[in-house]
Amino acid sequence: MDRMKSLRNLWQKGAEFLGSQHAIMGGAMTWVSESGLVSAISNAGGFGVIACGAMPPSLLEKEIRNTRAKTSKSFGVNLIIMHPELNGLIDICVAEKVSHIVLAGGLPKAQTIEKIKNAGIKAICFAPAYAVGKKLVKMGADALVIEGMEAGGHIGPVSTSVLAQEILPEMALEFPEIPVFIAGGIGRGEAIAACLEMGAAGVQLGTRFVCAHESIAHPNFKRAFLKASARDAVPSTQLDPEFPVIPVRALANKATDEFIQLQKKTIDDYRAGKLDKKSAQLKIEHFWAGALRRAVMDGDVEKGSLMAGQSVGMVKSEQSVAEIIAELIAQAEEYLVD
């Protein structure tokens, strides 16, 4: 049996859609998924994705050009739909002839998808439920990513395995032409192969690439990942439903404890009439402002935010991107043969 052909067949639709050798998308991680890591993923046969985050259009333009200078392979750009200059960012992607845009951070407007499609760019959207995925496809989405709560950063309430069971069979029946990529907690090739066998067109991995040689993450940040186990990557704690906290999965550290204490004091001050509700909510929300940059770029692993998926326990050493992808493929092939 041709092992490579078997894997190729399983993710052929995803690879063709991405224009890459392997249907492995790089998860867009703010500060980490910049030109160096993105180009390395694409050069190794995967599909790198630039994390635009809060970048203004001028900075995104520079990042796209830097990436293109480092790879001739296809790559995409992840845009947050709440960005105040979203249309300007799309204009940059159009001008720079980006092939794929990933829309993240909520449900995009129909005109946003239409603008992307009219420019000949493929639109990829996140679907937290089948009903949302169906709506997105009818709005014009070319592909979907379904990401479970095991992922790092901002997360939903449902696990990857449950989402896959809910969405993949329904999509295969109603929209067989639409590629669906699975994300959240994927750290080994066996899991990739299992997702493909369930009907996924490919996968998206973020955490696994943080400790790549090509990643610009601070050595302290990488060390925290190398020491961590799956159970160390926990969602942020919400003390009172009256003061909602957007769930973010990250490695527990000193800041995690301080955030709980800040919530307690802030809520007590509100109950005592020392703060109005809006001020109290803003104080809680602002605690993590700039915390990811402090951790990733400055190496402050005590007071910064160590966003990580539960697959962090499978990050065992610092490797090149090419080595990581080769290892994942070898594991997937062995699984498929067995």
Tab-separated table of C-alpha atoms in Angstrom:
chain	number	residue	atom	x	y	z
A	1	MET	CA	0.000	0.000	0.000
A	2	ASP	CA	1.235	3.514	-0.862
A	3	ARG	CA	1.086	5.128	2.590
A	4	MET	CA	1.738	8.654	1.322
A	5	LYS	CA	-0.967	8.316	-1.299
A	6	SER	CA	-3.477	7.335	1.378
A	7	LEU	CA	-2.788	10.485	3.390
A	8	ARG	CA	-2.737	12.568	0.211
A	9	ASN	CA	-6.146	11.211	-0.777
A	10	LEU	CA	-7.657	12.019	2.593
A	11	TRP	CA	-6.639	15.659	2.570
A	12	GLN	CA	-6.569	16.227	-1.186
A	13	LYS	CA	-9.588	18.557	-1.144
A	14	GLY	CA	-8.105	20.621	1.688
A	15	ALA	CA	-4.634	20.806	0.152
A	16	GLU	CA	-6.016	21.827	-3.237
A	17	PHE	CA	-8.183	24.485	-1.628
A	18	LEU	CA	-5.226	25.934	0.285
A	19	GLY	CA	-2.808	25.519	-2.607
A	20	SER	CA	-0.370	23.696	-0.330
A	21	GLN	CA	1.246	20.271	-0.268
A	22	HIS	CA	-0.265	19.350	3.111
A	23	ALA	CA	-3.661	20.414	4.446
A	24	ILE	CA	-2.119	21.739	7.670
A	25	MET	CA	-3.024	25.329	8.437
A	26	GLY	CA	-1.025	27.339	10.925
A	27	GLY	CA	-3.240	28.781	13.630
A	28	ALA	CA	-3.069	32.587	13.661
A	29	MET	CA	-1.428	33.512	16.975
A	30	THR	CA	-1.058	37.234	17.668
A	31	TRP	CA	2.615	38.301	17.912
A	32	VAL	CA	3.757	34.752	17.036
A	33	SER	CA	2.297	34.195	13.564
A	34	GLU	CA	4.409	36.784	11.760
A	35	SER	CA	6.377	36.551	8.520
A	36	GLY	CA	9.109	34.256	9.862
A	37	LEU	CA	6.864	31.498	11.214
A	38	VAL	CA	4.208	31.903	8.514
A	39	SER	CA	6.717	31.568	5.668
A	40	ALA	CA	8.403	28.601	7.384
A	41	ILE	CA	5.072	26.739	7.611
A	42	SER	CA	4.327	27.412	3.937
A	43	ASN	CA	7.871	26.487	2.860
A	44	ALA	CA	7.530	23.171	4.751
A	45	GLY	CA	4.412	22.285	2.749
A	46	GLY	CA	1.783	23.605	5.154
A	47	PHE	CA	-0.298	26.760	4.921
A	48	GLY	CA	0.938	29.662	7.040
A	49	VAL	CA	-1.512	32.314	8.236
A	50	ILE	CA	-0.523	35.834	9.307
A	51	ALA	CA	-2.210	36.961	12.547
A	52	CYS	CA	-3.230	40.540	11.825
A	53	GLY	CA	-4.601	41.089	15.342
A	54	ALA	CA	-4.709	44.829	16.070
A	55	MET	CA	-2.334	45.798	13.227
A	56	PRO	CA	-3.242	48.925	11.243
A	57	PRO	CA	-3.447	48.479	7.458
A	58	SER	CA	0.062	49.906	6.900
A	59	LEU	CA	1.631	47.329	9.209
A	60	LEU	CA	-0.335	44.471	7.656
A	61	GLU	CA	0.889	45.559	4.222
A	62	LYS	CA	4.473	45.384	5.472
A	63	GLU	CA	3.894	41.949	7.051
A	64	ILE	CA	2.406	40.521	3.861
A	65	ARG	CA	5.338	41.833	1.829
A	66	ASN	CA	7.867	40.488	4.348
A	67	THR	CA	6.187	37.080	4.178
A	68	ARG	CA	6.154	37.068	0.386
A	69	ALA	CA	9.862	37.894	0.375
A	70	LYS	CA	10.482	34.706	2.395
A	71	THR	CA	8.230	32.275	0.534
A	72	SER	CA	6.819	31.745	-2.925
A	73	LYS	CA	4.203	29.348	-1.497
A	74	SER	CA	0.602	30.166	-0.636
A	75	PHE	CA	-0.331	31.697	2.728
A	76	GLY	CA	-3.314	33.486	4.225
A	77	VAL	CA	-4.195	36.386	6.491
A	78	ASN	CA	-6.358	36.158	9.615
A	79	LEU	CA	-8.517	39.249	10.232
A	80	ILE	CA	-10.532	39.979	13.384
A	81	ILE	CA	-13.989	41.120	12.312
A	82	MET	CA	-14.257	43.581	15.227
A	83	HIS	CA	-11.179	45.482	13.994
A	84	PRO	CA	-12.235	49.125	13.461
A	85	GLU	CA	-10.363	49.242	10.133
A	86	LEU	CA	-11.542	45.870	8.802
A	87	ASN	CA	-12.444	47.244	5.366
A	88	GLY	CA	-9.047	48.914	5.072
A	89	LEU	CA	-7.333	45.652	6.002
A	90	ILE	CA	-9.313	43.802	3.327
A	91	ASP	CA	-8.292	46.489	0.827
A	92	ILE	CA	-4.635	45.805	1.669
A	93	CYS	CA	-5.167	42.058	1.165
A	94	VAL	CA	-6.773	42.781	-2.199
A	95	ALA	CA	-3.983	45.123	-3.283
A	96	GLU	CA	-1.339	42.606	-2.177
A	97	LYS	CA	-3.157	39.765	-3.974
A	98	VAL	CA	-3.578	37.607	-0.858
A	99	SER	CA	-5.222	34.319	-1.854
A	100	HIS	CA	-7.079	33.453	1.383
A	101	ILE	CA	-8.563	35.492	4.239
A	102	VAL	CA	-9.577	33.858	7.523
A	103	LEU	CA	-12.297	35.828	9.338
A	104	ALA	CA	-12.190	35.334	13.114
A	105	GLY	CA	-13.706	36.735	16.297
A	106	GLY	CA	-17.406	36.289	15.609
A	107	LEU	CA	-19.961	36.138	12.808
A	108	PRO	CA	-18.903	38.322	9.853
A	109	LYS	CA	-21.365	40.480	7.953
A	110	ALA	CA	-22.547	39.265	4.557
A	111	GLN	CA	-21.054	42.337	2.877
A	112	THR	CA	-17.634	41.531	4.379
A	113	ILE	CA	-17.636	38.062	2.828
A	114	GLU	CA	-19.001	39.521	-0.413
A	115	LYS	CA	-16.205	42.116	-0.557
A	116	ILE	CA	-13.580	39.389	-0.127
A	117	LYS	CA	-15.182	37.110	-2.712
A	118	ASN	CA	-15.624	39.890	-5.255
A	119	ALA	CA	-11.870	40.405	-5.127
A	120	GLY	CA	-11.284	36.738	-6.004
A	121	ILE	CA	-10.032	35.904	-2.494
A	122	LYS	CA	-11.171	32.733	-0.729
A	123	ALA	CA	-13.053	33.390	2.521
A	124	ILE	CA	-12.543	31.012	5.460
A	125	CYS	CA	-14.798	31.380	8.504
A	126	PHE	CA	-15.061	29.833	11.973
A	127	ALA	CA	-18.228	27.861	12.708
A	128	PRO	CA	-18.976	27.116	16.400
A	129	ALA	CA	-22.124	25.140	15.478
A	130	TYR	CA	-23.655	23.562	12.381
A	131	ALA	CA	-26.412	26.185	12.127
A	132	VAL	CA	-23.765	28.921	12.040
A	133	GLY	CA	-21.690	26.989	9.502
A	134	LYS	CA	-24.728	26.579	7.254
A	135	LYS	CA	-25.450	30.300	7.478
A	136	LEU	CA	-21.841	31.192	6.658
A	137	VAL	CA	-21.791	28.933	3.594
A	138	LYS	CA	-25.027	30.499	2.343
A	139	MET	CA	-23.388	33.918	2.891
A	140	GLY	CA	-20.558	32.800	0.623
A	141	ALA	CA	-17.875	31.278	2.865
A	142	ASP	CA	-15.581	29.043	0.806
A	143	ALA	CA	-14.409	26.916	3.762
A	144	LEU	CA	-15.002	26.511	7.482
A	145	VAL	CA	-12.813	25.954	10.523
A	146	ILE	CA	-14.400	24.286	13.535
A	147	GLU	CA	-12.358	24.896	16.654
A	148	GLY	CA	-12.971	23.183	19.979
A	149	MET	CA	-12.449	24.507	23.486
A	150	GLU	CA	-9.091	22.681	23.777
A	151	ALA	CA	-7.552	25.439	21.664
A	152	GLY	CA	-5.416	28.254	23.037
A	153	GLY	CA	-6.604	31.853	23.265
A	154	HIS	CA	-10.289	32.747	23.003
A	155	ILE	CA	-12.409	29.615	23.159
A	156	GLY	CA	-15.992	28.419	22.910
A	157	PRO	CA	-17.770	25.998	25.263
A	158	VAL	CA	-17.713	22.779	23.170
A	159	SER	CA	-14.902	20.245	22.681
A	160	THR	CA	-13.288	19.515	19.322
A	161	SER	CA	-14.533	15.917	19.228
A	162	VAL	CA	-18.158	16.912	19.846
A	163	LEU	CA	-18.055	19.734	17.279
A	164	ALA	CA	-16.558	17.356	14.707
A	165	GLN	CA	-19.373	14.858	15.274
A	166	GLU	CA	-22.017	17.572	15.139
A	167	ILE	CA	-20.774	19.392	12.054
A	168	LEU	CA	-18.786	17.090	9.740
A	169	PRO	CA	-21.562	14.594	8.855
A	170	GLU	CA	-24.098	17.377	8.281
A	171	MET	CA	-21.705	19.364	6.114
A	172	ALA	CA	-20.832	16.258	4.081
A	173	LEU	CA	-24.516	15.719	3.344
A	174	GLU	CA	-25.559	19.281	2.579
A	175	PHE	CA	-22.376	20.997	1.388
A	176	PRO	CA	-19.961	18.259	0.246
A	177	GLU	CA	-17.971	20.743	-1.838
A	178	ILE	CA	-17.058	22.930	1.188
A	179	PRO	CA	-13.750	22.038	2.904
A	180	VAL	CA	-13.966	21.864	6.693
A	181	PHE	CA	-10.814	22.150	8.801
A	182	ILE	CA	-10.602	20.922	12.401
A	183	ALA	CA	-8.758	22.824	15.140
A	184	GLY	CA	-8.330	22.679	18.894
A	185	GLY	CA	-6.068	20.359	20.862
A	186	ILE	CA	-4.411	18.710	17.845
A	187	GLY	CA	-0.769	17.937	18.578
A	188	ARG	CA	0.009	14.594	16.906
A	189	GLY	CA	-0.369	13.046	13.486
A	190	GLU	CA	-2.698	10.302	14.688
A	191	ALA	CA	-5.271	12.974	15.600
A	192	ILE	CA	-4.832	14.586	12.189
A	193	ALA	CA	-5.501	11.254	10.449
A	194	ALA	CA	-8.545	10.596	12.646
A	195	CYS	CA	-9.999	14.020	11.779
A	196	LEU	CA	-9.467	13.326	8.078
A	197	GLU	CA	-11.116	9.919	8.373
A	198	MET	CA	-14.144	11.617	9.971
A	199	GLY	CA	-14.455	13.801	6.884
A	200	ALA	CA	-12.336	16.858	7.632
A	201	ALA	CA	-10.468	18.338	4.662
A	202	GLY	CA	-7.538	19.281	6.873
A	203	VAL	CA	-6.512	20.625	10.258
A	204	GLN	CA	-5.299	23.805	11.912
A	205	LEU	CA	-2.537	23.784	14.536
A	206	GLY	CA	-1.213	26.699	16.565
A	207	THR	CA	0.311	25.616	19.886
A	208	ARG	CA	2.482	22.962	18.230
A	209	PHE	CA	4.373	25.664	16.297
A	210	VAL	CA	5.075	28.074	19.182
A	211	CYS	CA	8.402	26.415	20.029
A	212	ALA	CA	9.590	26.167	16.438
A	213	HIS	CA	13.070	27.549	15.775
A	214	GLU	CA	11.454	30.013	13.383
A	215	SER	CA	9.032	31.312	16.036
A	216	ILE	CA	10.008	34.738	17.407
A	217	ALA	CA	8.387	33.977	20.780
A	218	HIS	CA	10.678	34.903	23.687
A	219	PRO	CA	12.840	32.054	25.067
A	220	ASN	CA	10.994	32.391	28.412
A	221	PHE	CA	7.676	31.904	26.615
A	222	LYS	CA	8.982	28.819	24.838
A	223	ARG	CA	10.393	27.395	28.080
A	224	ALA	CA	6.983	27.755	29.722
A	225	PHE	CA	5.469	25.704	26.886
A	226	LEU	CA	8.158	23.030	27.079
A	227	LYS	CA	7.593	22.596	30.833
A	228	ALA	CA	3.789	22.582	30.683
A	229	SER	CA	1.368	19.676	30.650
A	230	ALA	CA	-2.114	19.648	29.133
A	231	ARG	CA	-3.763	20.346	32.498
A	232	ASP	CA	-1.726	23.550	32.919
A	233	ALA	CA	-3.591	25.201	30.013
A	234	VAL	CA	-6.781	26.422	31.684
A	235	PRO	CA	-9.646	28.776	30.766
A	236	SER	CA	-9.800	32.147	32.520
A	237	THR	CA	-11.959	32.085	35.644
A	238	GLN	CA	-15.191	34.062	35.931
A	239	LEU	CA	-16.242	34.757	39.530
A	240	ASP	CA	-19.648	36.333	38.954
A	241	PRO	CA	-21.970	35.875	35.960
A	242	GLU	CA	-23.032	39.500	36.401
A	243	PHE	CA	-19.499	40.421	35.309
A	244	PRO	CA	-18.792	38.162	32.318
A	245	VAL	CA	-15.239	37.176	31.441
A	246	ILE	CA	-14.451	36.126	27.861
A	247	PRO	CA	-12.960	32.637	28.268
A	248	VAL	CA	-9.310	32.477	27.210
A	249	ARG	CA	-7.204	29.325	27.537
A	250	ALA	CA	-3.681	29.986	28.800
A	251	LEU	CA	-1.043	28.504	31.086
A	252	ALA	CA	-1.757	29.306	34.718
A	253	ASN	CA	0.729	31.748	36.268
A	254	LYS	CA	0.926	34.546	38.834
A	255	ALA	CA	-1.272	36.779	36.707
A	256	THR	CA	-4.003	34.106	36.721
A	257	ASP	CA	-4.224	34.348	40.526
A	258	GLU	CA	-4.021	38.146	40.449
A	259	PHE	CA	-6.908	38.261	37.955
A	260	ILE	CA	-9.105	36.287	40.348
A	261	GLN	CA	-8.180	38.647	43.207
A	262	LEU	CA	-8.841	41.710	41.043
A	263	GLN	CA	-12.287	40.380	40.129
A	264	LYS	CA	-13.099	39.738	43.783
A	265	LYS	CA	-12.016	43.228	44.908
A	266	THR	CA	-13.702	44.957	41.968
A	267	ILE	CA	-17.000	43.146	42.530
A	268	ASP	CA	-16.811	43.883	46.284
A	269	ASP	CA	-16.223	47.572	45.492
A	270	TYR	CA	-19.242	47.544	43.161
A	271	ARG	CA	-21.443	45.910	45.802
A	272	ALA	CA	-20.245	48.512	48.332
A	273	GLY	CA	-21.155	51.347	45.962
A	274	LYS	CA	-17.543	52.428	45.339
A	275	LEU	CA	-17.759	51.666	41.587
A	276	ASP	CA	-20.587	51.747	39.069
A	277	LYS	CA	-21.214	48.600	37.059
A	278	LYS	CA	-19.681	49.888	33.816
A	279	SER	CA	-16.462	50.972	35.560
A	280	ALA	CA	-16.238	47.636	37.356
A	281	GLN	CA	-16.666	45.680	34.101
A	282	LEU	CA	-14.044	47.807	32.336
A	283	LYS	CA	-11.583	47.325	35.196
A	284	ILE	CA	-11.972	43.552	34.893
A	285	GLU	CA	-11.700	43.612	31.093
A	286	HIS	CA	-8.607	45.839	31.083
A	287	PHE	CA	-6.609	43.557	33.372
A	288	TRP	CA	-5.207	41.560	30.442
A	289	ALA	CA	-4.562	44.554	28.152
A	290	GLY	CA	-1.129	44.098	26.600
A	291	ALA	CA	-0.570	40.890	28.580
A	292	LEU	CA	-0.005	38.650	25.552
A	293	ARG	CA	2.672	40.957	24.157
A	294	ARG	CA	4.388	41.088	27.564
A	295	ALA	CA	4.640	37.300	27.565
A	296	VAL	CA	5.421	36.574	23.896
A	297	MET	CA	7.728	39.483	23.118
A	298	ASP	CA	9.123	40.617	26.480
A	299	GLY	CA	9.293	37.200	28.145
A	300	ASP	CA	7.305	38.190	31.256
A	301	VAL	CA	5.855	34.760	31.958
A	302	GLU	CA	4.602	35.719	35.439
A	303	LYS	CA	2.527	38.824	34.615
A	304	GLY	CA	1.898	38.164	30.924
A	305	SER	CA	-0.711	35.965	29.257
A	306	LEU	CA	0.601	32.536	28.236
A	307	MET	CA	-2.097	31.626	25.714
A	308	ALA	CA	-1.775	27.918	24.936
A	309	GLY	CA	-3.942	25.041	23.830
A	310	GLN	CA	-4.146	21.769	25.744
A	311	SER	CA	-1.880	20.195	23.127
A	312	VAL	CA	0.945	22.102	24.863
A	313	GLY	CA	1.749	18.863	26.701
A	314	MET	CA	2.841	17.409	23.354
A	315	VAL	CA	5.373	20.189	22.747
A	316	LYS	CA	8.505	18.367	23.898
A	317	SER	CA	11.388	20.251	22.291
A	318	GLU	CA	12.313	23.185	20.097
A	319	GLN	CA	12.334	21.956	16.493
A	320	SER	CA	12.281	23.472	13.040
A	321	VAL	CA	8.877	23.830	11.404
A	322	ALA	CA	9.958	21.311	8.764
A	323	GLU	CA	10.786	18.771	11.496
A	324	ILE	CA	7.437	19.337	13.225
A	325	ILE	CA	5.464	18.840	10.017
A	326	ALA	CA	7.529	15.787	9.013
A	327	GLU	CA	6.911	14.267	12.458
A	328	LEU	CA	3.157	14.889	12.226
A	329	ILE	CA	3.003	13.307	8.762
A	330	ALA	CA	5.011	10.252	9.863
A	331	GLN	CA	2.654	9.728	12.813
A	332	ALA	CA	-0.422	10.110	10.571
A	333	GLU	CA	0.949	7.640	8.021
A	334	GLU	CA	1.782	5.053	10.671
A	335	TYR	CA	-1.695	5.405	12.150
A	336	LEU	CA	-3.328	4.902	8.745
A	337	VAL	CA	-1.269	1.775	8.027
A	338	ASP	CA	-2.131	0.244	11.377
